[in-house]
RNA sequence: GCCGGGAUGGCGGAAUCGGUAGACGCAGUAGACUCAAAAUCUACCGCUGCAAGGCGUGCGGGUUCGAGUCCCGCUCCCGGCACCA
């Protein structure tokens, strides 16, 4: 209220809070004054706050608001704490939806180009982001479909090719018949394409891969990262490290057939072998009598979709190929089978089957009448039971294992011990030259080829003379041709674009063909945060100096759906870029926080078909951006999400109105209570303390609740004389400062109207005064035998004896005390007294 | 099956170095203002009971002066992985 006369305030108070007037006004002023412009070279402490950039779908939905608005508030908080905060935004602009729109238009005989569609959508969404009141610095915007950006995808790709990290290999891949492209393993959910939902087919195709498996072990190391436990676990599971041994089996004819096993201690129990149906040795080893049955099984398994192959409780199938192998540890002659429960893509594509100690092998042996030979028995038992009903995979003692008989073994508590059978057998195998220690991963290399148009062209050239050759750096970017025809069939138009297809060889200059596949769009998002630092740099993907100063990102926020895909690729890419010598850090994102999902009123996922979609534009129109922001933060813990409650935003709007009124309306005539100033100051400093802790902990819902509590206190205590006090002035400026990150427009407007100077958003975050939090007296509960029976008020510095005296003097307590003998007295100062009777 | 997370009023949720369960908000009830309604304001608002009291944080046990919080054994829900040798 400094310098503002009461008359002016009284006149203005007749104006009601109207976000429709004040929000656009401030958005424009902030932009004109450039208050969110970041100086990357400032010496203030740096804080890189990154939030996942969106795909330009054309319209912000509530999910976008839920991801961005609380993140924006957290970034604003961080800046008020004195940090130089970089909070950039961009668009993940390549991808199938825009191309699919072009294809459907083509089917109707219309022409729509993904590029123009994408840029229109970006322009619209950018406008919507501004209406949110977000403090994004748009001068650093990154748009991945811009050749200025994707040329660096190509540059990275060529660098990786040169170092053997990018390679082309023919293998069975996941083909999505609807989207007409292959997909990475990470994009296949329950046998279906993650976008189209179509059942994925297995196809043998030559494809480009990135060697993420080279980094498997390093990717398992999360030390120094403050990430949600579940994300780390999901990545760990996905990488799926298994320790064991490779053991050299041979066919009777002498063909080497290496197997991987995590239980080399069960080798003596291997009674047959199983090869994957695609295993290259099958056609060589199969006997003529078995050939027909075996070939028809292979044929069938090729046509079995992944989803059927993996379905739960499926009965084992397989065929004997007529050939035998030799178990190298006991020279037993064991039959060789093929079965689709053995995968060509894991381990060596061949297993030694130990039915006594592996449930899958056990089921297979049962079905086909194969020998079950127990070689490990639980400690205390001397031989394997002849009537096993299931495989025994626990710890125990080795039997029928030659020199190892009597050795304790298993994957249990002593598995790491050198005396454990597993370790001893591996050491012995290495001595004998029969095998070696081996680590295997579930993780496969990242398949990045996509048979689509709207993505980064893979910058490779096929020359009859020179083979597969990367495009020269000076010729990058290999630009996507604009004048292409979108096929109603969905086939990539690049395959039919002569001027693109025909090129000259970068090596010999002769006629050559371009690769027509484009890159997975996750390539784009694997390094985009580096580009924000120097979005228009010409000579390099990013400014090395700035990257060394500004990365790793301090705080990254986004949806949990990227727990594996994007976040794993981004970590891989960072390690690759580090190995190129471009950055020092091993990890991209130090701290990660995931927001949950906003559901419809009916607690279901929002969808047009359910009719439960809430449109943020409508909400802004009715309640204002500040109310939407505050309500989304208030709805519940951010990482949990929750259902949208249309009444909830009305409650928050009431709160904002009360803040408006308590600041601007003249006080009613009312006598000031003796302790009002102390009470107000206590409420103010408690709010500072709590809201600060809540922002640090990402507990936005309780931060809003604390601010409501402060407003309630101000409204309750407000009186004409109190309004003249320093305590009141402090209360007004404090509530506006604490609200500034959450409701930037309202806070700015009231900041100005209550006579403050420069923007509230350029002010420092308040610091609480611990001494303001204490009061002269405190209320304590008095329990008798653990049940609360009375409340007493005592001096805050009372001794235990004094507290007990007061407690026992209470009439109700005295009545209980009369009923028994007091045997114990417990006093927790400031909290409670517990009187225990016998 | 394995791994993780969760279960608190009519609803969203708060409180976990063990210390007054239900902050804050929604919904609801009563009242004030109004011709009336809306808005706003005031009071009440876990269940049960006239009251005193009793009961109460998914279920069953346990530890403790005291348990939503710790321990043991379950149930259900959500998420991830899954014929990975």
Short mmCIF file of C-alpha atoms in Angstrom, two decimals, chain A residues 125-306:
data_model
loop_
_atom_site.label_atom_id
_atom_site.label_comp_id
_atom_site.label_asym_id
_atom_site.label_seq_id
_atom_site.Cartn_x
_atom_site.Cartn_y
_atom_site.Cartn_z
CA UNK A 125 0.43 -23.91 -30.42
CA UNK A 126 3.03 -21.26 -29.77
CA UNK A 127 0.23 -18.75 -29.42
CA UNK A 128 -1.51 -21.06 -26.98
CA UNK A 129 1.68 -21.44 -24.94
CA UNK A 130 1.87 -17.67 -24.64
CA UNK A 131 -1.72 -17.61 -23.35
CA UNK A 132 -0.63 -19.99 -20.65
CA UNK A 133 1.63 -17.25 -19.29
CA UNK A 134 4.65 -19.51 -19.65
CA UNK A 135 8.08 -17.91 -19.33
CA UNK A 136 9.59 -19.81 -22.25
CA UNK A 137 12.33 -17.91 -24.01
CA UNK A 138 11.09 -18.33 -27.58
CA UNK A 139 14.26 -16.87 -29.04
CA UNK A 140 15.90 -20.28 -28.56
CA UNK A 141 13.09 -22.27 -30.15
CA UNK A 142 14.10 -25.52 -31.88
CA UNK A 143 11.98 -27.09 -34.63
CA UNK A 144 13.29 -30.50 -35.62
CA UNK A 145 11.90 -30.62 -39.17
CA UNK A 146 13.96 -27.55 -40.05
CA UNK A 147 16.94 -28.55 -42.26
CA UNK A 148 19.03 -26.34 -40.01
CA UNK A 149 18.27 -28.85 -37.24
CA UNK A 150 18.11 -32.20 -38.96
CA UNK A 151 21.36 -31.72 -40.85
CA UNK A 152 22.99 -32.42 -37.48
CA UNK A 153 21.06 -35.66 -37.10
CA UNK A 154 22.75 -36.61 -40.35
CA UNK A 155 26.11 -35.33 -39.16
CA UNK A 156 25.85 -37.43 -35.99
CA UNK A 157 24.78 -40.42 -38.05
CA UNK A 158 27.79 -40.18 -40.36
CA UNK A 159 30.13 -39.75 -37.39
CA UNK A 160 28.61 -42.83 -35.83
CA UNK A 161 28.90 -44.75 -39.08
CA UNK A 162 32.57 -43.85 -39.29
CA UNK A 163 33.11 -45.21 -35.79
CA UNK A 164 31.15 -48.38 -36.36
CA UNK A 165 28.28 -47.25 -34.16
CA UNK A 166 25.83 -47.16 -37.06
CA UNK A 167 25.54 -50.25 -39.23
CA UNK A 168 23.20 -51.86 -41.71
CA UNK A 169 22.09 -55.38 -41.06
CA UNK A 170 19.44 -57.71 -42.37
CA UNK A 171 17.38 -59.08 -39.57
CA UNK A 172 13.90 -59.94 -38.50
CA UNK A 173 12.16 -56.69 -37.73
CA UNK A 174 8.79 -55.48 -36.52
CA UNK A 175 6.75 -54.40 -39.52
CA UNK A 176 3.70 -52.27 -38.88
CA UNK A 177 1.34 -53.01 -41.77
CA UNK A 178 -0.85 -49.96 -41.11
CA UNK A 179 1.86 -47.34 -40.79
CA UNK A 180 3.90 -49.14 -43.47
CA UNK A 181 7.16 -48.99 -41.60
CA UNK A 182 9.37 -50.95 -39.28
CA UNK A 183 9.40 -50.13 -35.60
CA UNK A 184 12.01 -50.36 -32.86
CA UNK A 185 11.49 -53.02 -30.19
CA UNK A 186 10.74 -50.22 -27.78
CA UNK A 187 7.79 -49.15 -29.96
CA UNK A 188 6.06 -52.52 -29.93
CA UNK A 189 3.67 -52.90 -27.03
CA UNK A 190 2.07 -56.33 -26.56
CA UNK A 191 2.80 -57.24 -30.14
CA UNK A 192 1.19 -54.11 -31.55
CA UNK A 193 2.57 -50.90 -33.02
CA UNK A 194 2.47 -48.19 -30.37
CA UNK A 195 0.89 -45.64 -32.73
CA UNK A 196 -1.30 -47.67 -35.08
CA UNK A 197 -2.27 -50.46 -32.69
CA UNK A 198 -1.87 -52.90 -35.59
CA UNK A 199 -0.50 -56.39 -35.03
CA UNK A 200 3.16 -56.27 -35.91
CA UNK A 201 4.52 -58.71 -38.51
CA UNK A 202 7.94 -60.30 -38.57
CA UNK A 203 9.88 -59.41 -41.68
CA UNK A 204 13.43 -60.01 -42.76
CA UNK A 205 14.74 -56.64 -43.97
CA UNK A 206 18.07 -54.79 -44.17
CA UNK A 207 17.90 -51.93 -41.70
CA UNK A 208 20.11 -49.31 -40.07
CA UNK A 209 20.91 -49.79 -36.41
CA UNK A 210 22.73 -47.78 -33.77
CA UNK A 211 24.94 -49.72 -31.42
CA UNK A 212 23.31 -48.87 -28.11
CA UNK A 213 24.36 -52.31 -26.82
CA UNK A 214 27.97 -51.08 -26.70
CA UNK A 215 26.85 -48.89 -23.82
CA UNK A 216 24.65 -51.43 -22.04
CA UNK A 217 26.76 -51.66 -18.92
CA UNK A 218 27.23 -47.94 -18.65
CA UNK A 219 23.52 -47.38 -19.10
CA UNK A 220 22.88 -49.55 -16.05
CA UNK A 221 24.78 -47.07 -13.90
CA UNK A 222 22.49 -44.41 -12.48
CA UNK A 223 24.83 -43.12 -9.78
CA UNK A 224 24.59 -39.39 -9.31
CA UNK A 225 21.15 -39.22 -10.93
CA UNK A 226 18.14 -38.05 -8.95
CA UNK A 227 15.57 -39.95 -10.99
CA UNK A 228 12.36 -41.67 -9.89
CA UNK A 229 13.14 -45.19 -8.73
CA UNK A 230 10.60 -46.71 -11.07
CA UNK A 231 12.20 -45.15 -14.15
CA UNK A 232 15.60 -46.49 -13.20
CA UNK A 233 14.07 -49.90 -12.60
CA UNK A 234 12.23 -49.90 -15.90
CA UNK A 235 15.45 -49.11 -17.76
CA UNK A 236 17.35 -51.73 -15.79
CA UNK A 237 14.73 -54.35 -16.65
CA UNK A 238 14.73 -53.29 -20.25
CA UNK A 239 18.50 -53.64 -20.54
CA UNK A 240 18.16 -57.02 -18.81
CA UNK A 241 21.71 -57.94 -17.88
CA UNK A 242 22.34 -61.66 -17.26
CA UNK A 243 25.59 -63.12 -16.05
CA UNK A 244 26.54 -66.63 -17.00
CA UNK A 245 28.75 -68.56 -19.34
CA UNK A 246 29.04 -69.53 -22.94
CA UNK A 247 29.62 -73.25 -23.32
CA UNK A 248 30.83 -74.97 -26.47
CA UNK A 249 28.57 -77.86 -27.41
CA UNK A 250 29.16 -79.76 -30.64
CA UNK A 251 27.04 -81.81 -32.90
CA UNK A 252 28.09 -85.44 -33.35
CA UNK A 253 29.51 -84.37 -36.70
CA UNK A 254 31.59 -81.72 -34.97
CA UNK A 255 29.68 -78.50 -35.77
CA UNK A 256 30.21 -76.02 -32.95
CA UNK A 257 27.00 -75.00 -31.23
CA UNK A 258 27.65 -72.47 -28.50
CA UNK A 259 25.00 -71.95 -25.87
CA UNK A 260 24.54 -69.26 -23.24
CA UNK A 261 23.47 -70.26 -19.76
CA UNK A 262 23.11 -68.48 -16.44
CA UNK A 263 23.38 -71.85 -14.71
CA UNK A 264 26.58 -73.57 -15.84
CA UNK A 265 26.35 -75.57 -12.60
CA UNK A 266 23.48 -77.52 -14.19
CA UNK A 267 25.50 -78.57 -17.25
CA UNK A 268 25.53 -82.24 -16.16
CA UNK A 269 21.73 -82.19 -16.28
CA UNK A 270 21.55 -81.05 -19.91
CA UNK A 271 19.67 -83.92 -21.55
CA UNK A 272 18.86 -82.30 -24.90
CA UNK A 273 19.50 -79.14 -26.91
CA UNK A 274 17.04 -76.73 -28.43
CA UNK A 275 17.78 -74.42 -31.36
CA UNK A 276 15.68 -71.48 -32.46
CA UNK A 277 13.75 -72.39 -35.64
CA UNK A 278 15.74 -69.76 -37.56
CA UNK A 279 19.08 -71.12 -36.35
CA UNK A 280 21.44 -71.46 -39.36
CA UNK A 281 22.60 -74.97 -38.38
CA UNK A 282 19.12 -76.45 -38.53
CA UNK A 283 19.07 -76.98 -42.29
CA UNK A 284 22.52 -78.56 -42.18
CA UNK A 285 21.90 -80.94 -39.30
CA UNK A 286 18.37 -82.08 -40.00
CA UNK A 287 18.15 -85.69 -41.15
CA UNK A 288 16.24 -86.61 -44.30
CA UNK A 289 13.53 -88.49 -42.33
CA UNK A 290 12.87 -85.43 -40.18
CA UNK A 291 13.28 -82.77 -42.86
CA UNK A 292 9.64 -82.48 -43.83
CA UNK A 293 8.34 -82.14 -40.28
CA UNK A 294 11.09 -79.70 -39.37
CA UNK A 295 10.53 -77.49 -42.42
CA UNK A 296 6.84 -77.33 -41.84
CA UNK A 297 7.45 -76.34 -38.20
CA UNK A 298 9.81 -73.56 -39.30
CA UNK A 299 7.23 -72.41 -41.81
CA UNK A 300 4.53 -72.29 -39.13
CA UNK A 301 6.69 -70.46 -36.62
CA UNK A 302 7.53 -67.79 -39.19
CA UNK A 303 3.85 -67.05 -39.51
CA UNK A 304 3.15 -67.05 -35.84
CA UNK A 305 2.83 -63.47 -34.72
CA UNK A 306 4.85 -62.29 -31.77
#
